[in-house]
GROMACS .gro file of C-alpha atoms in nm:
model
  470
    1MET     CA    1   1.184   7.220   9.086
    2ALA     CA    2   1.155   7.565   9.269
    3ARG     CA    3   1.405   7.829   9.214
    4ILE     CA    4   1.664   7.878   9.518
    5GLY     CA    5   1.930   8.134   9.404
    6GLU     CA    6   2.125   8.272   9.136
    7VAL     CA    7   2.496   8.263   9.067
    8ASP     CA    8   2.717   8.532   8.902
    9GLU     CA    9   2.722   8.475   8.536
   10ARG     CA   10   3.098   8.420   8.582
   11PHE     CA   11   3.042   8.180   8.858
   12GLN     CA   12   3.299   7.910   8.725
   13SER     CA   13   3.634   8.102   8.680
   14TYR     CA   14   4.005   8.027   8.695
   15ASN     CA   15   4.337   8.153   8.841
   16VAL     CA   16   4.655   8.237   8.638
   17GLU     CA   17   4.920   8.261   8.919
   18MET     CA   18   5.127   8.593   8.918
   19VAL     CA   19   5.437   8.372   8.898
   20GLU     CA   20   5.310   8.228   8.563
   21VAL     CA   21   5.309   8.575   8.420
   22THR     CA   22   5.643   8.689   8.537
   23GLY     CA   23   5.831   8.360   8.534
   24GLY     CA   24   5.973   8.186   8.844
   25ARG     CA   25   5.934   7.863   9.062
   26PHE     CA   26   5.613   7.696   9.105
   27TRP     CA   27   5.495   7.341   9.199
   28LYS     CA   28   5.661   7.101   8.984
   29PRO     CA   29   5.438   6.849   8.785
   30TYR     CA   30   5.478   6.501   8.912
   31GLY     CA   31   5.703   6.289   8.676
   32PRO     CA   32   5.722   5.907   8.613
   33ASP     CA   33   5.928   5.861   8.932
   34ILE     CA   34   5.705   5.785   9.235
   35SER     CA   35   5.994   5.844   9.489
   36ASP     CA   36   5.953   6.106   9.748
   37THR     CA   37   5.870   6.419   9.590
   38ARG     CA   38   5.913   6.635   9.858
   39SER     CA   39   6.290   6.679   9.787
   40ASP     CA   40   6.203   6.846   9.464
   41GLN     CA   41   5.886   7.021   9.489
   42SER     CA   42   5.904   7.334   9.273
   43ALA     CA   43   6.083   7.412   8.927
   44TYR     CA   44   6.167   7.719   8.747
   45ARG     CA   45   5.908   7.797   8.480
   46ALA     CA   46   5.929   8.053   8.207
   47PRO     CA   47   5.655   8.325   8.156
   48LEU     CA   48   5.326   8.178   8.026
   49ASP     CA   49   5.282   8.258   7.659
   50LEU     CA   50   4.918   8.421   7.694
   51THR     CA   51   4.927   8.488   7.308
   52ASN     CA   52   4.908   8.091   7.234
   53THR     CA   53   4.607   8.021   7.005
   54ARG     CA   54   4.509   7.716   7.156
   55LEU     CA   55   4.519   7.853   7.528
   56ARG     CA   56   4.309   8.161   7.417
   57ARG     CA   57   4.066   7.930   7.211
   58LEU     CA   58   4.018   7.689   7.522
   59ALA     CA   59   3.981   7.988   7.775
   60THR     CA   60   3.722   8.171   7.541
   61ALA     CA   61   3.518   7.861   7.545
   62LEU     CA   62   3.472   7.916   7.918
   63ALA     CA   63   3.360   8.260   7.920
   64PRO     CA   64   3.220   8.437   8.060
   65ALA     CA   65   3.455   8.395   8.361
   66TYR     CA   66   3.691   8.587   8.585
   67LEU     CA   67   4.069   8.564   8.549
   68ARG     CA   68   4.250   8.600   8.898
   69VAL     CA   69   4.594   8.691   8.851
   70SER     CA   70   4.729   8.664   9.215
   71GLY     CA   71   4.881   8.382   9.434
   72THR     CA   72   5.173   8.389   9.679
   73TRP     CA   73   5.401   8.534   9.441
   74ALA     CA   74   5.190   8.841   9.372
   75ASN     CA   75   5.259   8.966   9.755
   76ALA     CA   76   5.601   9.058   9.673
   77THR     CA   77   5.602   9.137   9.305
   78TYR     CA   78   5.733   9.467   9.212
   79PHE     CA   79   5.549   9.641   8.913
   80SER     CA   80   5.807   9.820   8.701
   81ASP     CA   81   5.614  10.102   8.573
   82SER     CA   82   5.855  10.188   8.280
   83ASP     CA   83   5.955  10.052   7.946
   84THR     CA   84   6.271   9.909   8.083
   85ALA     CA   85   6.259   9.689   8.393
   86PRO     CA   86   6.535   9.665   8.661
   87SER     CA   87   6.754   9.336   8.622
   88VAL     CA   88   6.692   9.235   8.962
   89PRO     CA   89   6.397   9.310   9.201
   90PRO     CA   90   6.446   9.615   9.415
   91ALA     CA   91   6.480   9.590   9.776
   92GLY     CA   92   6.177   9.429   9.957
   93PHE     CA   93   6.038   9.254   9.660
   94ASN     CA   94   6.095   8.897   9.513
   95GLY     CA   95   6.016   8.947   9.157
   96ILE     CA   96   5.936   9.181   8.883
   97LEU     CA   97   5.610   9.216   8.669
   98THR     CA   98   5.689   9.448   8.354
   99ARG     CA   99   5.469   9.659   8.187
  100GLN     CA  100   5.486   9.422   7.865
  101GLN     CA  101   5.369   9.117   8.103
  102TRP     CA  102   5.086   9.298   8.237
  103ARG     CA  103   4.962   9.421   7.899
  104GLY     CA  104   4.970   9.060   7.781
  105VAL     CA  105   4.736   8.991   8.108
  106ILE     CA  106   4.518   9.259   7.984
  107ASP     CA  107   4.524   9.152   7.620
  108PHE     CA  108   4.456   8.792   7.722
  109SER     CA  109   4.165   8.889   7.952
  110GLN     CA  110   3.986   9.095   7.695
  111ALA     CA  111   4.047   8.830   7.414
  112VAL     CA  112   3.865   8.553   7.614
  113GLY     CA  113   3.615   8.746   7.793
  114ALA     CA  114   3.749   8.723   8.145
  115PRO     CA  115   3.774   9.032   8.331
  116ILE     CA  116   4.063   9.051   8.572
  117VAL     CA  117   4.060   8.976   8.980
  118THR     CA  118   4.385   9.025   9.137
  119SER     CA  119   4.562   9.128   9.469
  120PHE     CA  120   4.862   9.383   9.536
  121ALA     CA  121   5.211   9.364   9.674
  122VAL     CA  122   5.228   9.407  10.050
  123SER     CA  123   5.622   9.286  10.091
  124PRO     CA  124   5.868   9.531  10.297
  125GLY     CA  125   5.928   9.726   9.971
  126THR     CA  126   5.567   9.857   9.978
  127ARG     CA  127   5.607  10.001  10.314
  128ASP     CA  128   5.694  10.328  10.510
  129ALA     CA  129   5.951  10.376  10.781
  130ALA     CA  130   5.683  10.279  11.020
  131GLY     CA  131   5.589   9.969  10.865
  132ALA     CA  132   5.262  10.086  10.720
  133TRP     CA  133   5.144   9.942  10.382
  134THR     CA  134   5.165  10.239  10.112
  135PRO     CA  135   4.959  10.231   9.800
  136ASN     CA  136   5.252  10.367   9.565
  137GLN     CA  137   5.280   9.999   9.370
  138ALA     CA  138   4.911   9.940   9.369
  139SER     CA  139   4.855  10.303   9.224
  140ARG     CA  140   5.109  10.236   8.943
  141LEU     CA  141   4.939   9.915   8.832
  142LEU     CA  142   4.602  10.074   8.844
  143GLY     CA  143   4.714  10.373   8.667
  144TYR     CA  144   4.891  10.178   8.401
  145THR     CA  145   4.599   9.963   8.357
  146ALA     CA  146   4.346  10.271   8.308
  147SER     CA  147   4.612  10.456   8.080
  148ILE     CA  148   4.576  10.162   7.819
  149GLY     CA  149   4.183  10.154   7.828
  150ALA     CA  150   4.149   9.865   8.083
  151HIS     CA  151   4.040   9.819   8.422
  152ILE     CA  152   4.047   9.571   8.709
  153ALA     CA  153   3.721   9.419   8.817
  154ALA     CA  154   3.801   9.321   9.173
  155THR     CA  155   4.099   9.296   9.411
  156GLU     CA  156   4.217   9.148   9.757
  157LEU     CA  157   4.454   9.357   9.949
  158MET     CA  158   4.688   9.042   9.945
  159ASN     CA  159   4.693   8.666   9.868
  160GLU     CA  160   4.615   8.475  10.197
  161PRO     CA  161   4.706   8.708  10.465
  162ASN     CA  162   4.703   8.430  10.724
  163VAL     CA  163   5.008   8.241  10.557
  164ALA     CA  164   5.370   8.350  10.569
  165ALA     CA  165   5.584   8.340  10.244
  166ALA     CA  166   5.912   8.453  10.145
  167ASN     CA  167   5.975   8.830  10.244
  168VAL     CA  168   5.613   8.855  10.355
  169SER     CA  169   5.494   8.757  10.714
  170ALA     CA  170   5.170   8.637  10.792
  171ALA     CA  171   4.937   8.929  10.852
  172SER     CA  172   4.758   8.731  11.097
  173ASP     CA  173   5.082   8.753  11.325
  174ASP     CA  174   4.974   9.138  11.384
  175ALA     CA  175   4.610   9.155  11.341
  176ALA     CA  176   4.607   9.525  11.424
  177ALA     CA  177   4.873   9.609  11.187
  178TYR     CA  178   4.656   9.439  10.899
  179GLY     CA  179   4.342   9.622  11.025
  180ARG     CA  180   4.539   9.937  10.964
  181ASP     CA  181   4.682   9.847  10.622
  182PHE     CA  182   4.321   9.725  10.511
  183ARG     CA  183   4.167  10.066  10.581
  184ILE     CA  184   4.454  10.251  10.384
  185PHE     CA  185   4.394   9.994  10.111
  186ARG     CA  186   4.031  10.044  10.098
  187SER     CA  187   4.026  10.444  10.121
  188PHE     CA  188   4.285  10.425   9.838
  189VAL     CA  189   4.052  10.196   9.611
  190LYS     CA  190   3.745  10.391   9.683
  191ARG     CA  191   3.923  10.710   9.604
  192GLU     CA  192   4.151  10.613   9.298
  193ALA     CA  193   3.924  10.322   9.149
  194PRO     CA  194   3.575  10.327   9.279
  195ARG     CA  195   3.474  10.072   9.035
  196VAL     CA  196   3.707   9.792   9.152
  197MET     CA  197   3.518   9.576   9.387
  198ILE     CA  198   3.707   9.516   9.729
  199LEU     CA  199   3.735   9.137   9.819
  200GLY     CA  200   3.851   8.999  10.160
  201PRO     CA  201   3.990   8.847  10.363
  202GLY     CA  202   4.098   8.580  10.118
  203THR     CA  203   4.240   8.343  10.406
  204THR     CA  204   4.270   7.975  10.377
  205GLY     CA  205   4.161   7.708  10.614
  206ALA     CA  206   3.891   7.734  10.853
  207THR     CA  207   4.114   7.926  11.087
  208ASP     CA  208   4.083   8.148  11.386
  209ALA     CA  209   4.307   8.411  11.217
  210ALA     CA  210   4.047   8.494  10.955
  211SER     CA  211   3.815   8.641  11.252
  212SER     CA  212   4.083   8.820  11.394
  213LEU     CA  213   4.164   8.977  11.060
  214LEU     CA  214   3.804   9.064  11.012
  215ALA     CA  215   3.751   9.221  11.360
  216ALA     CA  216   4.067   9.442  11.311
  217ALA     CA  217   3.977   9.541  10.968
  218GLY     CA  218   3.628   9.641  11.045
  219PRO     CA  219   3.356   9.645  10.756
  220GLY     CA  220   3.416   9.763  10.419
  221LEU     CA  221   3.429   9.479  10.200
  222ASP     CA  222   3.208   9.459   9.875
  223VAL     CA  223   3.249   9.070   9.825
  224PHE     CA  224   3.356   8.817  10.111
  225SER     CA  225   3.625   8.599  10.002
  226TYR     CA  226   3.792   8.278  10.094
  227HIS     CA  227   4.020   8.011   9.965
  228TYR     CA  228   3.960   7.641  10.012
  229TYR     CA  229   4.180   7.319   9.976
  230GLY     CA  230   4.047   7.007  10.100
  231ALA     CA  231   4.431   6.923  10.212
  232LEU     CA  232   4.777   6.952  10.126
  233SER     CA  233   4.919   6.735   9.855
  234GLU     CA  234   5.184   6.478   9.896
  235ARG     CA  235   5.432   6.768   9.788
  236CYS     CA  236   5.389   6.933  10.105
  237VAL     CA  237   5.301   6.662  10.363
  238GLY     CA  238   5.438   6.326  10.175
  239ALA     CA  239   5.216   6.068  10.054
  240SER     CA  240   5.205   5.897  10.385
  241ALA     CA  241   5.052   6.191  10.552
  242SER     CA  242   4.782   6.286  10.319
  243ASP     CA  243   4.518   6.376  10.564
  244GLY     CA  244   4.291   6.051  10.455
  245VAL     CA  245   4.288   6.198  10.085
  246LEU     CA  246   4.405   5.897   9.876
  247PRO     CA  247   4.265   5.764   9.536
  248GLU     CA  248   4.056   5.508   9.699
  249THR     CA  249   3.879   5.785   9.927
  250ALA     CA  250   3.866   6.065   9.639
  251LEU     CA  251   3.490   5.948   9.583
  252SER     CA  252   3.412   5.931   9.928
  253GLU     CA  253   3.129   6.167  10.095
  254GLN     CA  254   3.367   6.253  10.375
  255TRP     CA  255   3.619   6.397  10.109
  256LEU     CA  256   3.353   6.579   9.888
  257ALA     CA  257   3.169   6.718  10.191
  258ARG     CA  258   3.469   6.907  10.329
  259THR     CA  259   3.368   7.185  10.081
  260ASP     CA  260   3.054   7.209  10.273
  261ARG     CA  261   3.218   7.246  10.614
  262THR     CA  262   3.461   7.513  10.511
  263LEU     CA  263   3.183   7.725  10.339
  264ASP     CA  264   2.979   7.690  10.665
  265PHE     CA  265   3.287   7.822  10.876
  266TYR     CA  266   3.319   8.141  10.631
  267ARG     CA  267   2.958   8.200  10.605
  268HIS     CA  268   2.927   8.221  10.975
  269LEU     CA  269   3.226   8.486  10.955
  270ARG     CA  270   3.053   8.662  10.669
  271ASP     CA  271   2.714   8.699  10.856
  272ARG     CA  272   2.904   8.817  11.168
  273PHE     CA  273   3.138   9.073  10.992
  274GLU     CA  274   2.985   9.155  10.676
  275PRO     CA  275   2.600   9.044  10.668
  276GLY     CA  276   2.466   9.049  10.327
  277LYS     CA  277   2.769   9.060  10.104
  278PRO     CA  278   2.814   8.802   9.842
  279ILE     CA  279   3.057   8.519   9.893
  280TRP     CA  280   3.334   8.434   9.649
  281LEU     CA  281   3.572   8.139   9.648
  282THR     CA  282   3.875   8.287   9.511
  283GLU     CA  283   4.111   7.986   9.494
  284THR     CA  284   4.044   7.623   9.510
  285ALA     CA  285   4.158   7.289   9.357
  286GLU     CA  286   4.186   6.926   9.458
  287THR     CA  287   4.475   6.993   9.700
  288ALA     CA  288   4.718   7.280   9.783
  289CYS     CA  289   5.089   7.248   9.657
  290GLY     CA  290   4.987   7.197   9.320
  291GLY     CA  291   4.753   6.895   9.348
  292ASN     CA  292   4.814   6.521   9.396
  293ARG     CA  293   4.913   6.270   9.138
  294TRP     CA  294   4.532   6.233   9.051
  295ALA     CA  295   4.433   6.589   9.006
  296ALA     CA  296   4.485   6.555   8.637
  297THR     CA  297   4.277   6.249   8.591
  298PHE     CA  298   3.916   6.190   8.564
  299LEU     CA  299   3.903   6.087   8.921
  300ASP     CA  300   3.903   6.471   9.050
  301THR     CA  301   3.644   6.563   8.773
  302PHE     CA  302   3.393   6.442   9.060
  303ARG     CA  303   3.530   6.667   9.315
  304TYR     CA  304   3.533   6.960   9.067
  305LEU     CA  305   3.167   6.938   8.945
  306ASP     CA  306   3.045   6.831   9.276
  307GLN     CA  307   3.217   7.141   9.434
  308LEU     CA  308   3.047   7.335   9.171
  309GLY     CA  309   2.723   7.192   9.245
  310ARG     CA  310   2.721   7.209   9.609
  311LEU     CA  311   2.858   7.561   9.613
  312ALA     CA  312   2.605   7.717   9.354
  313LYS     CA  313   2.311   7.561   9.569
  314ALA     CA  314   2.471   7.703   9.873
  315GLY     CA  315   2.478   8.065   9.733
  316VAL     CA  316   2.844   8.095   9.654
  317GLN     CA  317   2.851   8.346   9.350
  318VAL     CA  318   3.201   8.265   9.195
  319VAL     CA  319   3.429   7.983   9.219
  320VAL     CA  320   3.790   8.045   9.106
  321HIS     CA  321   3.974   7.722   9.034
  322ASN     CA  322   4.359   7.698   9.061
  323THR     CA  323   4.462   7.693   8.791
  324LEU     CA  324   4.409   7.744   8.413
  325ALA     CA  325   4.732   7.562   8.310
  326ALA     CA  326   4.977   7.530   8.595
  327SER     CA  327   5.102   7.198   8.759
  328ASP     CA  328   4.895   6.909   8.818
  329TYR     CA  329   4.579   7.075   8.936
  330GLY     CA  330   4.553   7.297   8.592
  331LEU     CA  331   4.246   7.251   8.380
  332LEU     CA  332   4.514   7.229   8.077
  333ASP     CA  333   4.855   7.058   8.059
  334GLU     CA  334   5.114   7.336   8.145
  335LYS     CA  335   5.350   7.245   7.835
  336THR     CA  336   5.096   7.138   7.585
  337PHE     CA  337   4.761   7.321   7.683
  338VAL     CA  338   4.591   6.988   7.600
  339PRO     CA  339   4.271   6.979   7.799
  340ARG     CA  340   4.230   6.744   8.106
  341PRO     CA  341   3.923   6.575   8.218
  342ASN     CA  342   3.840   6.855   8.445
  343TYR     CA  343   3.839   7.096   8.153
  344TRP     CA  344   3.600   6.886   7.957
  345GLY     CA  345   3.371   6.896   8.268
  346ALA     CA  346   3.402   7.258   8.289
  347LEU     CA  347   3.307   7.291   7.941
  348LEU     CA  348   2.998   7.102   7.998
  349TRP     CA  349   2.906   7.308   8.293
  350ARG     CA  350   2.948   7.622   8.084
  351ARG     CA  351   2.718   7.505   7.807
  352LEU     CA  352   2.444   7.344   7.995
  353MET     CA  353   2.419   7.501   8.347
  354GLY     CA  354   2.275   7.840   8.372
  355ALA     CA  355   2.290   8.091   8.649
  356THR     CA  356   1.958   8.025   8.806
  357VAL     CA  357   2.000   7.750   9.076
  358LEU     CA  358   1.683   7.506   9.123
  359ASP     CA  359   1.598   7.265   9.395
  360SER     CA  360   1.638   6.893   9.231
  361GLY     CA  361   1.425   6.764   9.511
  362VAL     CA  362   1.658   6.442   9.496
  363PRO     CA  363   1.810   6.376   9.818
  364VAL     CA  364   2.166   6.210   9.830
  365ARG     CA  365   2.145   5.840   9.825
  366ALA     CA  366   2.411   5.578   9.786
  367GLY     CA  367   2.650   5.813   9.636
  368LEU     CA  368   2.410   5.962   9.364
  369HIS     CA  369   2.422   6.359   9.384
  370VAL     CA  370   2.175   6.552   9.181
  371TYR     CA  371   2.194   6.940   9.112
  372ALA     CA  372   1.972   7.141   8.917
  373HIS     CA  373   1.983   7.467   8.705
  374CYS     CA  374   1.801   7.630   8.461
  375LEU     CA  375   1.920   7.511   8.106
  376ARG     CA  376   2.153   7.786   7.952
  377GLU     CA  377   1.987   7.989   7.678
  378ARG     CA  378   1.695   7.784   7.653
  379PRO     CA  379   1.371   7.953   7.837
  380GLY     CA  380   1.173   7.702   8.048
  381GLY     CA  381   1.466   7.436   8.020
  382VAL     CA  382   1.614   7.265   8.311
  383SER     CA  383   1.959   7.115   8.320
  384LEU     CA  384   2.057   6.831   8.559
  385LEU     CA  385   2.399   6.723   8.691
  386VAL     CA  386   2.385   6.360   8.823
  387ILE     CA  387   2.728   6.231   8.969
  388ASN     CA  388   2.726   5.858   9.068
  389THR     CA  389   3.021   5.846   9.314
  390GLY     CA  390   2.950   5.462   9.361
  391ARG     CA  391   3.234   5.247   9.226
  392ALA     CA  392   3.029   4.938   9.192
  393THR     CA  393   2.652   5.054   9.210
  394PRO     CA  394   2.446   5.197   8.944
  395ASN     CA  395   2.168   5.428   9.013
  396THR     CA  396   1.850   5.525   8.861
  397LEU     CA  397   1.632   5.842   8.814
  398ASN     CA  398   1.285   5.854   8.665
  399LEU     CA  399   1.200   6.180   8.419
  400ALA     CA  400   0.865   6.282   8.338
  401ASP     CA  401   1.021   6.445   8.028
  402ALA     CA  402   1.259   6.360   7.726
  403SER     CA  403   1.603   6.470   7.779
  404GLU     CA  404   1.943   6.481   7.615
  405ARG     CA  405   2.227   6.283   7.788
  406TYR     CA  406   2.580   6.395   7.817
  407THR     CA  407   2.787   6.103   8.021
  408LEU     CA  408   3.139   6.148   8.091
  409ASP     CA  409   3.333   5.848   8.196
  410ALA     CA  410   3.668   5.671   8.142
  411ALA     CA  411   3.823   5.343   8.098
  412LYS     CA  412   3.998   5.391   8.429
  413LEU     CA  413   3.946   5.657   8.684
  414ASP     CA  414   4.293   5.747   8.681
  415ASP     CA  415   4.295   5.797   8.316
  416GLU     CA  416   4.419   6.177   8.187
  417THR     CA  417   4.152   6.141   7.905
  418VAL     CA  418   3.762   6.106   7.932
  419ARG     CA  419   3.489   6.009   7.720
  420LEU     CA  420   3.147   6.174   7.632
  421ASN     CA  421   2.860   5.939   7.553
  422GLY     CA  422   3.125   5.646   7.481
  423HIS     CA  423   3.348   5.886   7.246
  424MET     CA  424   3.695   6.021   7.350
  425LEU     CA  425   3.694   6.389   7.396
  426GLU     CA  426   4.009   6.555   7.206
  427LEU     CA  427   4.093   6.855   7.017
  428GLY     CA  428   4.042   6.851   6.628
  429ALA     CA  429   4.359   6.886   6.390
  430ASN     CA  430   4.335   7.289   6.409
  431ASP     CA  431   4.248   7.283   6.776
  432ASP     CA  432   3.888   7.273   6.722
  433LEU     CA  433   3.668   7.171   6.986
  434PRO     CA  434   3.480   6.848   6.922
  435ASP     CA  435   3.099   6.818   6.868
  436ILE     CA  436   2.949   6.849   7.208
  437ALA     CA  437   2.606   6.663   7.143
  438GLY     CA  438   2.372   6.472   7.375
  439VAL     CA  439   2.197   6.158   7.330
  440GLY     CA  440   1.811   6.183   7.316
  441MET     CA  441   1.651   5.987   7.580
  442PRO     CA  442   1.285   5.928   7.631
  443ALA     CA  443   1.099   6.005   7.962
  444GLY     CA  444   1.108   5.732   8.216
  445ALA     CA  445   1.371   5.554   8.404
  446LEU     CA  446   1.714   5.627   8.327
  447LEU     CA  447   2.023   5.449   8.439
  448PHE     CA  448   2.353   5.587   8.551
  449ALA     CA  449   2.645   5.351   8.569
  450PRO     CA  450   2.879   5.359   8.857
  451ALA     CA  451   3.150   5.616   8.846
  452THR     CA  452   3.024   5.817   8.585
  453ILE     CA  453   2.897   6.193   8.548
  454THR     CA  454   2.611   6.284   8.352
  455PHE     CA  455   2.449   6.609   8.245
  456LEU     CA  456   2.078   6.591   8.130
  457ALA     CA  457   1.934   6.881   7.920
  458ILE     CA  458   1.545   6.898   7.930
  459PRO     CA  459   1.448   7.170   7.703
  460ALA     CA  460   1.090   7.115   7.735
  461ALA     CA  461   1.066   7.107   8.098
  462ALA     CA  462   0.855   7.441   8.105
  463ASN     CA  463   0.990   7.531   8.439
  464SER     CA  464   0.840   7.843   8.560
  465ALA     CA  465   1.159   7.978   8.708
  466CYS     CA  466   1.347   7.949   8.398
  467ARG     CA  467   1.100   8.108   8.154
  468SER     CA  468   1.285   8.431   8.180
  469LEU     CA  469   1.656   8.414   8.132
  470HIS     CA  470   1.942   8.675   8.168
   0.00000   0.00000   0.00000
């Protein structure tokens, strides 16, 4: 298996929405009522307890990662750079981020091994009389961060500049103004915080707006970023208008391959406007607007891990899942922090799939997707991710070496629990992670049951591309 690339050591990362930090309205998890959810899409949530022991332990297990603190709310959040915060947001802002809350983010980031990626406020309260963006708020946030011995790893100017939100117009409505603001932003960051990577454009969807914004801004990105959701969830469009995304199609190639088509669109823009710059997917999940009802089930773990495999093979350096613990697409339940199936998939990826990407040499056939990396922390070793998306058809592979097998399955695809090699994955009495052990398999033909996900660790592969790990 030849080496075809490297991904960032923090390839698998996650998002904590700014509204989780400050408190506010966010996508309300689905309840048992299956009536029209569009009439009750969101609900108030208190600030996330970033000191929670279980949350920190589970996040630490995914390190190294990036912690992205952004989202729509960040575009209009006022940073109160004082020990006392105003009771209501100043004019031109929708929310307030206190010093204590931001310090909590920094403490969490340092405790779990996840440097911060963020974006700045761009709402009317940040602008001068001519309407131009001013870096006053950004300067306060960076200054306070530095004053307590921390730093931000990377930032976008704003979250999703092609999408309008409360108090913030879509920047794509006036690309020239966005270009002006971006150049102010870039000069400010390079002057005041040169260690901070500049990401952009951070647009979502395959839209012409991305091209116009990049053209207006001119070159100047350190990393080319984009957002991807395969569709809107039923919260935003209703279950009857789901763009073909239903539980029945959630394992289809048509659904899984949307990842490739959107990447192709943005890679073309990268090559045109910022050639050679690394690509990060800074926000993604099953669907936008909190995810569909099955986003919290084993059914979505196929999409989650297949997307990681596809994007690593295609050269994307970082993939930021939305979210760590909010709404239905969270890796963890937002009330209990109990791991969902996607978390267990993420944990296996973290433990087994190294940064060096290999060519598995196995073409997609009858729903069998095979991805190969160097085995993490085992020089010469290889790890395979074998996904059988067929609901009724088993598949086989022949391996020349013995392997350790880690197979994920569930009694039903819509279960919110998952088994590893036949044993339920769950936390111990003291929130200890269970033993994640493989089953020894001899060389030869291996069978992969329908609708299963299997990692294979092959420590004795002696792959020349994997002998020197970093």
